[in-house]
Short mmCIF file of C-alpha atoms in Angstrom, two decimals:
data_model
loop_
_atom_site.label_atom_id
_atom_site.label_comp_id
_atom_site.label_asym_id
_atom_site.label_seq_id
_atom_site.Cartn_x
_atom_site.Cartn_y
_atom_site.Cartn_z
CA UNK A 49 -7.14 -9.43 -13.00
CA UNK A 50 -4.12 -7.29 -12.99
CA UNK A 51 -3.75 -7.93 -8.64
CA UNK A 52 -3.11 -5.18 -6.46
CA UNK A 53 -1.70 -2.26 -7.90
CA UNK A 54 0.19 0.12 -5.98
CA UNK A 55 1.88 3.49 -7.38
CA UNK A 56 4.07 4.92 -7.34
CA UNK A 57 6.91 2.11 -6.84
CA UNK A 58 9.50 4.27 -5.68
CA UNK A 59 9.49 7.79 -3.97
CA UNK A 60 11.92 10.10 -2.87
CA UNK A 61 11.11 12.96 -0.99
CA UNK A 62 12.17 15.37 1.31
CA UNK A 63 11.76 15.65 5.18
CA UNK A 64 8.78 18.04 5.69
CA UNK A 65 6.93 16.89 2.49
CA UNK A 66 3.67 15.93 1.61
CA UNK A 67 3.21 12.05 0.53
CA UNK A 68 0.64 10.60 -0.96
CA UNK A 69 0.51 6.58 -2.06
CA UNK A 70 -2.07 4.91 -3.82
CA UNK A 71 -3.44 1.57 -4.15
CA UNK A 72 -5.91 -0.29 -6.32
CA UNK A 73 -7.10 -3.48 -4.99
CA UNK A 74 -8.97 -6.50 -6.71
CA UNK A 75 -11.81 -5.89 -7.78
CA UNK A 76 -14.78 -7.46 -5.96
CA UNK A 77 -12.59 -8.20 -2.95
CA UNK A 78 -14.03 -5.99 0.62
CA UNK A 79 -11.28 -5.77 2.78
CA UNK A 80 -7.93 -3.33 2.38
CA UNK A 81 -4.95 -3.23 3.94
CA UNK A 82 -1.78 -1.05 4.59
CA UNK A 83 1.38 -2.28 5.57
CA UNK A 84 4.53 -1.12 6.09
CA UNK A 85 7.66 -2.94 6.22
CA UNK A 86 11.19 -2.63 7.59
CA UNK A 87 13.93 -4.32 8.16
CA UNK A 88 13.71 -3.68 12.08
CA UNK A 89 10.39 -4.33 12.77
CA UNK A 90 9.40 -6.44 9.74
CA UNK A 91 5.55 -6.16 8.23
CA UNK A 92 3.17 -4.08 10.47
CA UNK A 93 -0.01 -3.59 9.53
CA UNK A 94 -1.41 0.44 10.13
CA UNK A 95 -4.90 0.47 9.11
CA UNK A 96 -7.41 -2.05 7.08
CA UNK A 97 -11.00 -1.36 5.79
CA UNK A 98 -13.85 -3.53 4.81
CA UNK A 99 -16.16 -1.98 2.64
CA UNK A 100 -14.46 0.92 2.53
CA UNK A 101 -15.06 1.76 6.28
CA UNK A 102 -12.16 2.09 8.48
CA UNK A 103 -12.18 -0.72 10.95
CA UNK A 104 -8.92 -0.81 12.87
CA UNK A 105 -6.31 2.32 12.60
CA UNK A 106 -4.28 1.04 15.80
CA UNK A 107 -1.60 0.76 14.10
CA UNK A 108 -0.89 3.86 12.27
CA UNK A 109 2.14 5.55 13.83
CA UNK A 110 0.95 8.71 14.84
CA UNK A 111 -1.52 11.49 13.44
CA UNK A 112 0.92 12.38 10.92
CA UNK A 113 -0.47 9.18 8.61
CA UNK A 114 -3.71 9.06 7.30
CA UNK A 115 -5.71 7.14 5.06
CA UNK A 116 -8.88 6.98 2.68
CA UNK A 117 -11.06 4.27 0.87
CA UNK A 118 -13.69 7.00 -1.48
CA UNK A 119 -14.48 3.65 -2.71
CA UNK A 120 -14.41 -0.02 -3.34
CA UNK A 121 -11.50 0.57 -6.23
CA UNK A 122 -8.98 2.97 -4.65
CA UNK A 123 -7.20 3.82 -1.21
CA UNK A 124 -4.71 6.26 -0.48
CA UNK A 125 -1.97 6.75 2.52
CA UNK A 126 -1.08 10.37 3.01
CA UNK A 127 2.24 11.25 5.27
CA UNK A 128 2.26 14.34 6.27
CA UNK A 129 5.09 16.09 7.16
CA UNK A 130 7.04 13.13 6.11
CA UNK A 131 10.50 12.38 8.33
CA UNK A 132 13.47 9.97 7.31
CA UNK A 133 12.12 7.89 9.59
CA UNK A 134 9.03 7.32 7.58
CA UNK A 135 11.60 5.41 4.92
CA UNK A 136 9.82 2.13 4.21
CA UNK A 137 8.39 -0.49 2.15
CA UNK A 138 3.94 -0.14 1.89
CA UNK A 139 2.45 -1.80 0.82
CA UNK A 140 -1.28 -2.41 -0.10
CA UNK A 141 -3.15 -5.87 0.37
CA UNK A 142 -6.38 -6.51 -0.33
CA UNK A 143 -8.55 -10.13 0.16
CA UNK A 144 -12.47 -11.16 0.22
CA UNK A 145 -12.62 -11.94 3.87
CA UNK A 146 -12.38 -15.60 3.23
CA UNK A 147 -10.26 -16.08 6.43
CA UNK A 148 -7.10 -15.36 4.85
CA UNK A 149 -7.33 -17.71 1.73
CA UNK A 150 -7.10 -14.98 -1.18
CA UNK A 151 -5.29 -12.40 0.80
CA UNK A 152 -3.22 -10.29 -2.59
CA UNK A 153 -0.24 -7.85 -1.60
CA UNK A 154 0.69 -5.08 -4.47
CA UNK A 155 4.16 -4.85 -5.19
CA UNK A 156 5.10 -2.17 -2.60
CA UNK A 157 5.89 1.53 -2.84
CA UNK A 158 9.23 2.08 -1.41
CA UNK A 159 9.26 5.98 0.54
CA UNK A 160 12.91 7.32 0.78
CA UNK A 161 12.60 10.62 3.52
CA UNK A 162 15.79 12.74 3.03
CA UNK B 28 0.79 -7.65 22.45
CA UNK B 29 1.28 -10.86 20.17
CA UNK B 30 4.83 -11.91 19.67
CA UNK B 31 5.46 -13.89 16.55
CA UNK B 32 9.26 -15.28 16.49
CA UNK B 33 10.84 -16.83 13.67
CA UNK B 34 13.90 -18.72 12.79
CA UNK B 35 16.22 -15.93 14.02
CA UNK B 36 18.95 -17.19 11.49
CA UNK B 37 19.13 -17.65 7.64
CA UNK B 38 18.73 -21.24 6.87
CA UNK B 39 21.13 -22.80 3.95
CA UNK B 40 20.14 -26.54 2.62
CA UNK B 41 21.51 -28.64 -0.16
CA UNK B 42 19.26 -28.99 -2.49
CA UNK B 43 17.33 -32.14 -2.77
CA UNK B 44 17.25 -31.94 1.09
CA UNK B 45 13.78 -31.10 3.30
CA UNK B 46 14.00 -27.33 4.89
CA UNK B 47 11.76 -26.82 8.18
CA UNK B 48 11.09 -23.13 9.12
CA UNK B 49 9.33 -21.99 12.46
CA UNK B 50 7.28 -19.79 13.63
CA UNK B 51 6.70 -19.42 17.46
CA UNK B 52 4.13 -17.12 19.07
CA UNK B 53 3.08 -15.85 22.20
CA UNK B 54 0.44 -13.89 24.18
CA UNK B 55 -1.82 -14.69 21.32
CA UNK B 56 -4.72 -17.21 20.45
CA UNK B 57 -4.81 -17.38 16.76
CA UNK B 58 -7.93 -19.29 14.70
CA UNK B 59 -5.74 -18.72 11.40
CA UNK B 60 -2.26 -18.99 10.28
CA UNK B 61 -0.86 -18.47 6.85
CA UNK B 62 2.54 -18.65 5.24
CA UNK B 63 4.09 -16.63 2.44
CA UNK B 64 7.08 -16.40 0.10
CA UNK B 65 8.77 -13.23 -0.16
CA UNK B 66 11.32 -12.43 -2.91
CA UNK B 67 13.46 -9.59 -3.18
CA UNK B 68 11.98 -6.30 -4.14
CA UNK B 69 8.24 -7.87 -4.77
CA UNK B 70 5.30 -8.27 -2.09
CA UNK B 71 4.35 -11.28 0.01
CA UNK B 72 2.50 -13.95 -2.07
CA UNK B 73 0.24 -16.30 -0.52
CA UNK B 74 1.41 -19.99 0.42
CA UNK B 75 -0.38 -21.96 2.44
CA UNK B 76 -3.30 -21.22 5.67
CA UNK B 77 -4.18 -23.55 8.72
CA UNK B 78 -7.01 -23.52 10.84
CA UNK B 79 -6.60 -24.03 14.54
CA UNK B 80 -8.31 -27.04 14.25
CA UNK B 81 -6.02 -28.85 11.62
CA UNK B 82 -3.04 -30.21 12.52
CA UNK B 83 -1.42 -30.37 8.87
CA UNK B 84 -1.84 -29.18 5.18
CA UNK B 85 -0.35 -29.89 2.38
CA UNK B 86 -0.22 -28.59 -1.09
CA UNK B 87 2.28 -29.80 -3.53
CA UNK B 88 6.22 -29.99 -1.63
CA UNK B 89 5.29 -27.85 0.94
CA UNK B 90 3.26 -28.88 3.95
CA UNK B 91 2.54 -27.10 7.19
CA UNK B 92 1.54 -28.26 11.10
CA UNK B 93 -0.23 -26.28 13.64
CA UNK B 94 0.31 -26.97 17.41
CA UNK B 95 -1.85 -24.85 19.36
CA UNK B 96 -0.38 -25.93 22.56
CA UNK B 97 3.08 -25.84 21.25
CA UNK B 98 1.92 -22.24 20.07
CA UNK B 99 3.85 -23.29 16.94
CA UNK B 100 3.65 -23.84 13.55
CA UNK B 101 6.48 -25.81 11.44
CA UNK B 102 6.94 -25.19 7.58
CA UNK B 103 8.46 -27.72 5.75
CA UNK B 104 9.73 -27.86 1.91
CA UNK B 105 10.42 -31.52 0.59
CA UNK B 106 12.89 -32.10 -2.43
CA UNK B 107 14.14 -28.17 -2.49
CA UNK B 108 15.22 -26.47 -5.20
CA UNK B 109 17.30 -23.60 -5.75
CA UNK B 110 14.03 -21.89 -7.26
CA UNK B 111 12.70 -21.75 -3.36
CA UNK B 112 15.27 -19.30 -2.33
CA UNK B 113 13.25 -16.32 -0.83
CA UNK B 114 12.48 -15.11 2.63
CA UNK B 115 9.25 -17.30 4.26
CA UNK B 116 6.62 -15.45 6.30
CA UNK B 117 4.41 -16.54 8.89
CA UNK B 118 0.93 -14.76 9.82
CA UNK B 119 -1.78 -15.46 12.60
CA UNK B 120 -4.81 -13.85 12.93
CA UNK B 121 -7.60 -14.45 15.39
CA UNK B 122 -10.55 -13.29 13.03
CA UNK B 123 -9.50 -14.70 9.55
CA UNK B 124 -9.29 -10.94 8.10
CA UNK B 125 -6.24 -8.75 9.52
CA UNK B 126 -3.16 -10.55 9.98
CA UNK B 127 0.15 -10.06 12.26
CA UNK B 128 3.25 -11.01 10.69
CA UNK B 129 6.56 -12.57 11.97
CA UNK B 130 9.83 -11.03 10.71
CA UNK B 131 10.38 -14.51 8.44
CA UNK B 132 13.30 -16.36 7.39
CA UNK B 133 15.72 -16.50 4.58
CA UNK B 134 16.32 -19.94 2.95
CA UNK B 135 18.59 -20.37 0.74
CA UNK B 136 19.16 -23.41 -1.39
CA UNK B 137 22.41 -24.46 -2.40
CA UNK B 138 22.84 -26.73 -5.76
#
Protein backbone atom coordinates (compact mmCIF):
# COMPACT_ATOMS: atom_id res chain seq x y z
CA UNK A 1 0.00 0.00 0.00
CA UNK A 2 1.24 3.30 -1.09
CA UNK A 3 -0.07 5.01 2.76
CA UNK A 4 -1.87 8.10 2.85
CA UNK A 5 -1.59 10.22 0.02
CA UNK A 6 -2.16 13.76 0.21
CA UNK A 7 -1.90 16.37 -2.84
CA UNK A 8 -0.95 18.71 -3.53
CA UNK A 9 2.35 19.01 -1.23
CA UNK A 10 2.76 22.55 -1.47
CA UNK A 11 0.29 25.48 -2.27
CA UNK A 12 0.53 28.98 -2.64
CA UNK A 13 -2.29 31.05 -2.95
CA UNK A 14 -3.66 34.25 -2.54
CA UNK A 15 -5.81 35.81 0.32
CA UNK A 16 -9.45 35.59 -0.93
CA UNK A 17 -8.88 32.30 -2.88
CA UNK A 18 -10.50 29.21 -3.21
CA UNK A 19 -8.49 26.00 -1.72
CA UNK A 20 -9.09 22.78 -2.18
CA UNK A 21 -6.76 19.70 -0.61
CA UNK A 22 -7.13 16.23 -1.16
CA UNK A 23 -6.41 13.10 0.53
CA UNK A 24 -6.42 9.40 -0.22
CA UNK A 25 -6.36 7.20 2.70
CA UNK A 26 -5.56 3.35 3.06
CA UNK A 27 -7.54 1.43 1.65
CA UNK A 28 -9.82 -0.71 3.85
CA UNK A 29 -9.12 1.55 6.82
CA UNK A 30 -12.85 3.53 8.20
CA UNK A 31 -11.82 6.38 9.96
CA UNK A 32 -10.29 9.91 8.38
CA UNK A 33 -8.77 12.59 9.75
CA UNK A 34 -7.71 16.29 9.15
CA UNK A 35 -5.15 17.99 10.88
CA UNK A 36 -3.55 20.99 10.79
CA UNK A 37 -0.36 21.94 12.21
CA UNK A 38 1.56 25.01 13.34
CA UNK A 39 4.21 25.98 15.00
CA UNK A 40 2.01 27.93 17.68
CA UNK A 41 -0.49 25.66 18.41
CA UNK A 42 1.12 22.39 17.24
CA UNK A 43 -1.28 19.41 15.62
CA UNK A 44 -5.07 20.13 15.97
CA UNK A 45 -7.30 17.97 14.71
CA UNK A 46 -10.58 19.84 12.63
CA UNK A 47 -12.79 17.15 11.58
CA UNK A 48 -12.58 13.07 11.34
CA UNK A 49 -15.07 10.62 9.67
CA UNK A 50 -15.74 6.98 10.03
CA UNK A 51 -17.29 5.52 7.21
CA UNK A 52 -17.36 8.40 5.47
CA UNK A 53 -19.86 10.16 7.88
CA UNK A 54 -18.79 13.19 9.60
CA UNK A 55 -18.52 12.47 13.27
CA UNK A 56 -16.85 15.36 15.06
CA UNK A 57 -16.28 18.90 13.11
CA UNK A 58 -15.52 20.80 16.56
CA UNK A 59 -12.61 21.63 15.56
CA UNK A 60 -12.78 23.24 12.27
CA UNK A 61 -11.99 26.95 12.68
CA UNK A 62 -14.86 28.59 11.46
CA UNK A 63 -17.47 28.13 8.50
CA UNK A 64 -14.95 29.19 6.13
CA UNK A 65 -13.43 25.29 6.17
CA UNK A 66 -15.25 22.54 4.99
CA UNK A 67 -14.86 19.08 4.25
CA UNK A 68 -16.14 15.90 2.26
CA UNK A 69 -15.68 11.99 2.34
CA UNK A 70 -17.97 10.99 -1.35
CA UNK A 71 -16.40 7.85 -0.34
CA UNK A 72 -14.30 5.32 1.41
CA UNK A 73 -11.11 6.35 -1.04
CA UNK A 74 -11.06 10.17 -1.09
CA UNK A 75 -11.63 13.33 1.23
CA UNK A 76 -11.25 16.79 0.49
CA UNK A 77 -10.72 20.17 2.74
CA UNK A 78 -12.02 23.22 0.97
CA UNK A 79 -10.93 26.91 2.45
CA UNK A 80 -12.85 29.29 1.35
CA UNK A 81 -11.94 32.61 1.18
CA UNK A 82 -8.57 31.57 2.28
CA UNK A 83 -6.55 34.30 4.72
CA UNK A 84 -2.70 34.28 5.59
CA UNK A 85 -3.71 33.08 8.56
CA UNK A 86 -4.89 29.85 7.11
CA UNK A 87 -0.85 29.18 6.35
CA UNK A 88 -0.30 25.66 7.67
CA UNK A 89 0.80 22.20 7.55
CA UNK A 90 -2.63 19.42 6.84
CA UNK A 91 -2.49 16.95 6.91
CA UNK A 92 -4.61 13.75 6.30
CA UNK A 93 -4.56 10.57 8.66
CA UNK A 94 -6.39 7.76 8.28
CA UNK A 95 -6.49 4.29 10.74
CA UNK A 96 -8.99 1.13 11.14
CA UNK A 97 -10.32 2.11 14.50
CA UNK A 98 -8.09 -0.30 16.23
CA UNK A 99 -7.65 2.14 19.20
CA UNK A 100 -4.91 3.97 17.72
CA UNK A 101 -2.58 1.00 16.67
CA UNK A 102 -2.46 1.62 12.73
CA UNK A 103 -3.21 5.27 12.83
CA UNK A 104 -1.18 6.47 9.01
CA UNK A 105 -0.53 10.37 8.50
CA UNK A 106 0.08 11.48 4.61
CA UNK A 107 2.91 13.57 4.12
CA UNK A 108 1.20 16.97 4.60
CA UNK A 109 0.10 19.70 2.21
CA UNK A 110 1.74 22.83 3.23
CA UNK A 111 -0.98 26.13 2.39
CA UNK A 112 1.03 29.45 2.01
CA UNK A 113 -2.01 32.49 2.14
CA UNK A 114 -0.41 35.68 0.67
CA UNK B 1 -10.38 21.49 27.44
CA UNK B 2 -7.45 18.82 27.63
CA UNK B 3 -4.05 20.25 28.11
CA UNK B 4 -1.24 18.08 26.90
CA UNK B 5 2.34 19.66 27.95
CA UNK B 6 5.52 18.49 26.78
CA UNK B 7 9.14 18.92 27.43
CA UNK B 8 9.00 22.71 26.86
CA UNK B 9 12.79 22.61 25.81
CA UNK B 10 14.83 20.78 23.07
CA UNK B 11 16.61 17.94 24.62
CA UNK B 12 20.46 17.26 23.42
CA UNK B 13 22.10 13.71 24.59
CA UNK B 14 25.38 12.08 23.76
CA UNK B 15 24.87 9.40 21.98
CA UNK B 16 25.05 6.05 23.56
CA UNK B 17 23.21 7.78 26.48
CA UNK B 18 19.20 7.00 27.48
CA UNK B 19 16.85 10.19 26.45
CA UNK B 20 13.46 10.47 28.59
CA UNK B 21 10.76 12.75 27.04
CA UNK B 22 7.41 13.76 28.87
CA UNK B 23 4.28 14.31 28.31
CA UNK B 24 1.98 15.81 31.07
CA UNK B 25 -1.78 16.27 30.77
CA UNK B 26 -4.57 17.73 32.39
CA UNK B 27 -8.38 18.09 32.59
CA UNK B 28 -8.46 14.90 30.66
CA UNK B 29 -9.05 11.06 31.32
CA UNK B 30 -7.41 9.31 28.51
CA UNK B 31 -7.95 5.20 27.84
CA UNK B 32 -5.12 5.56 25.03
CA UNK B 33 -1.87 7.17 24.54
CA UNK B 34 0.44 6.94 21.61
CA UNK B 35 3.81 8.34 20.67
CA UNK B 36 5.23 9.42 17.33
CA UNK B 37 8.41 10.50 15.54
CA UNK B 38 8.27 13.47 13.52
CA UNK B 39 11.01 14.45 11.03
CA UNK B 40 11.38 17.50 9.23
CA UNK B 41 9.08 18.19 6.36
CA UNK B 42 7.28 14.50 6.58
CA UNK B 43 4.08 13.50 8.74
CA UNK B 44 3.89 11.89 12.17
CA UNK B 45 4.71 8.12 12.03
CA UNK B 46 3.45 5.85 14.54
CA UNK B 47 5.72 4.70 17.61
CA UNK B 48 4.43 3.17 20.29
CA UNK B 49 0.44 3.12 22.19
CA UNK B 50 -0.43 2.39 25.96
CA UNK B 51 -3.51 1.48 27.43
CA UNK B 52 -4.58 3.02 30.69
CA UNK B 53 -4.29 -0.10 32.19
CA UNK B 54 -0.52 -0.88 31.36
CA UNK B 55 2.00 0.60 33.10
CA UNK B 56 4.90 -0.02 30.43
CA UNK B 57 5.62 -1.14 26.76
CA UNK B 58 8.32 -1.81 25.08
CA UNK B 59 9.31 -2.40 21.55
CA UNK B 60 12.85 -2.58 20.53
CA UNK B 61 15.10 0.67 22.41
CA UNK B 62 12.24 2.51 23.07
CA UNK B 63 9.88 1.84 25.94
CA UNK B 64 7.05 3.88 27.36
CA UNK B 65 5.14 4.19 31.10
CA UNK B 66 1.73 5.36 31.78
CA UNK B 67 0.82 6.90 35.21
CA UNK B 68 -2.69 7.67 35.32
CA UNK B 69 -2.46 9.32 38.60
CA UNK B 70 0.70 11.06 37.74
CA UNK B 71 -1.41 12.06 34.54
CA UNK B 72 1.93 11.31 32.83
CA UNK B 73 3.53 9.37 30.48
CA UNK B 74 7.54 9.07 30.19
CA UNK B 75 9.28 8.10 26.80
CA UNK B 76 12.46 6.72 27.00
CA UNK B 77 15.18 5.81 24.14
CA UNK B 78 18.04 3.39 25.38
CA UNK B 79 21.53 3.34 23.51
CA UNK B 80 20.59 6.59 21.14
CA UNK B 81 21.78 7.19 18.04
CA UNK B 82 22.19 10.11 16.00
CA UNK B 83 19.55 8.41 13.55
CA UNK B 84 16.77 9.30 16.45
CA UNK B 85 17.08 12.95 15.94
CA UNK B 86 13.45 14.15 15.17
CA UNK B 87 10.76 15.90 17.12
CA UNK B 88 8.66 13.13 19.52
CA UNK B 89 4.88 13.45 19.83
CA UNK B 90 2.60 12.45 22.40
CA UNK B 91 -1.30 11.70 21.81
CA UNK B 92 -4.23 10.70 24.25
CA UNK B 93 -7.45 9.88 23.33
CA UNK B 94 -10.35 8.74 25.45
CA UNK B 95 -12.11 6.54 22.68
CA UNK B 96 -9.11 4.84 20.87
CA UNK B 97 -10.13 6.71 17.45
CA UNK B 98 -9.51 10.69 17.44
CA UNK B 99 -6.51 11.76 19.10
CA UNK B 100 -5.24 15.19 20.83
CA UNK B 101 -1.74 15.93 20.36
CA UNK B 102 0.96 17.65 22.55
CA UNK B 103 3.24 20.21 20.84
CA UNK B 104 6.34 17.41 21.19
CA UNK B 105 9.90 17.69 21.69
CA UNK B 106 13.03 17.97 19.72
CA UNK B 107 15.87 15.50 20.57
CA UNK B 108 18.77 15.76 19.24
CA UNK B 109 21.61 13.31 19.45
CA UNK B 110 25.02 14.33 19.51
CA UNK B 111 27.92 11.74 18.26
Amino acid sequence: DAGVIQSPRHEVTEMGQEVTLRCKPISGHDYLFWYRQTMMRGLELLIYFNNNVPIDDSGMPEDRFSAKMPNASFSTLKIQPSEPRDSAVYFCASSLGRQGQDYTFGSGTRLTVV
Amino acid sequence: SQKIEQNSEALNIQEGKTATLTCNYTNYSPAYLQWYRQDPGRGPVFLLLIRENEKEKRKERLKVTFDTTLKQSLFHITASQPADSATYLCALSNTGNQFYFGTGTSLTVIP
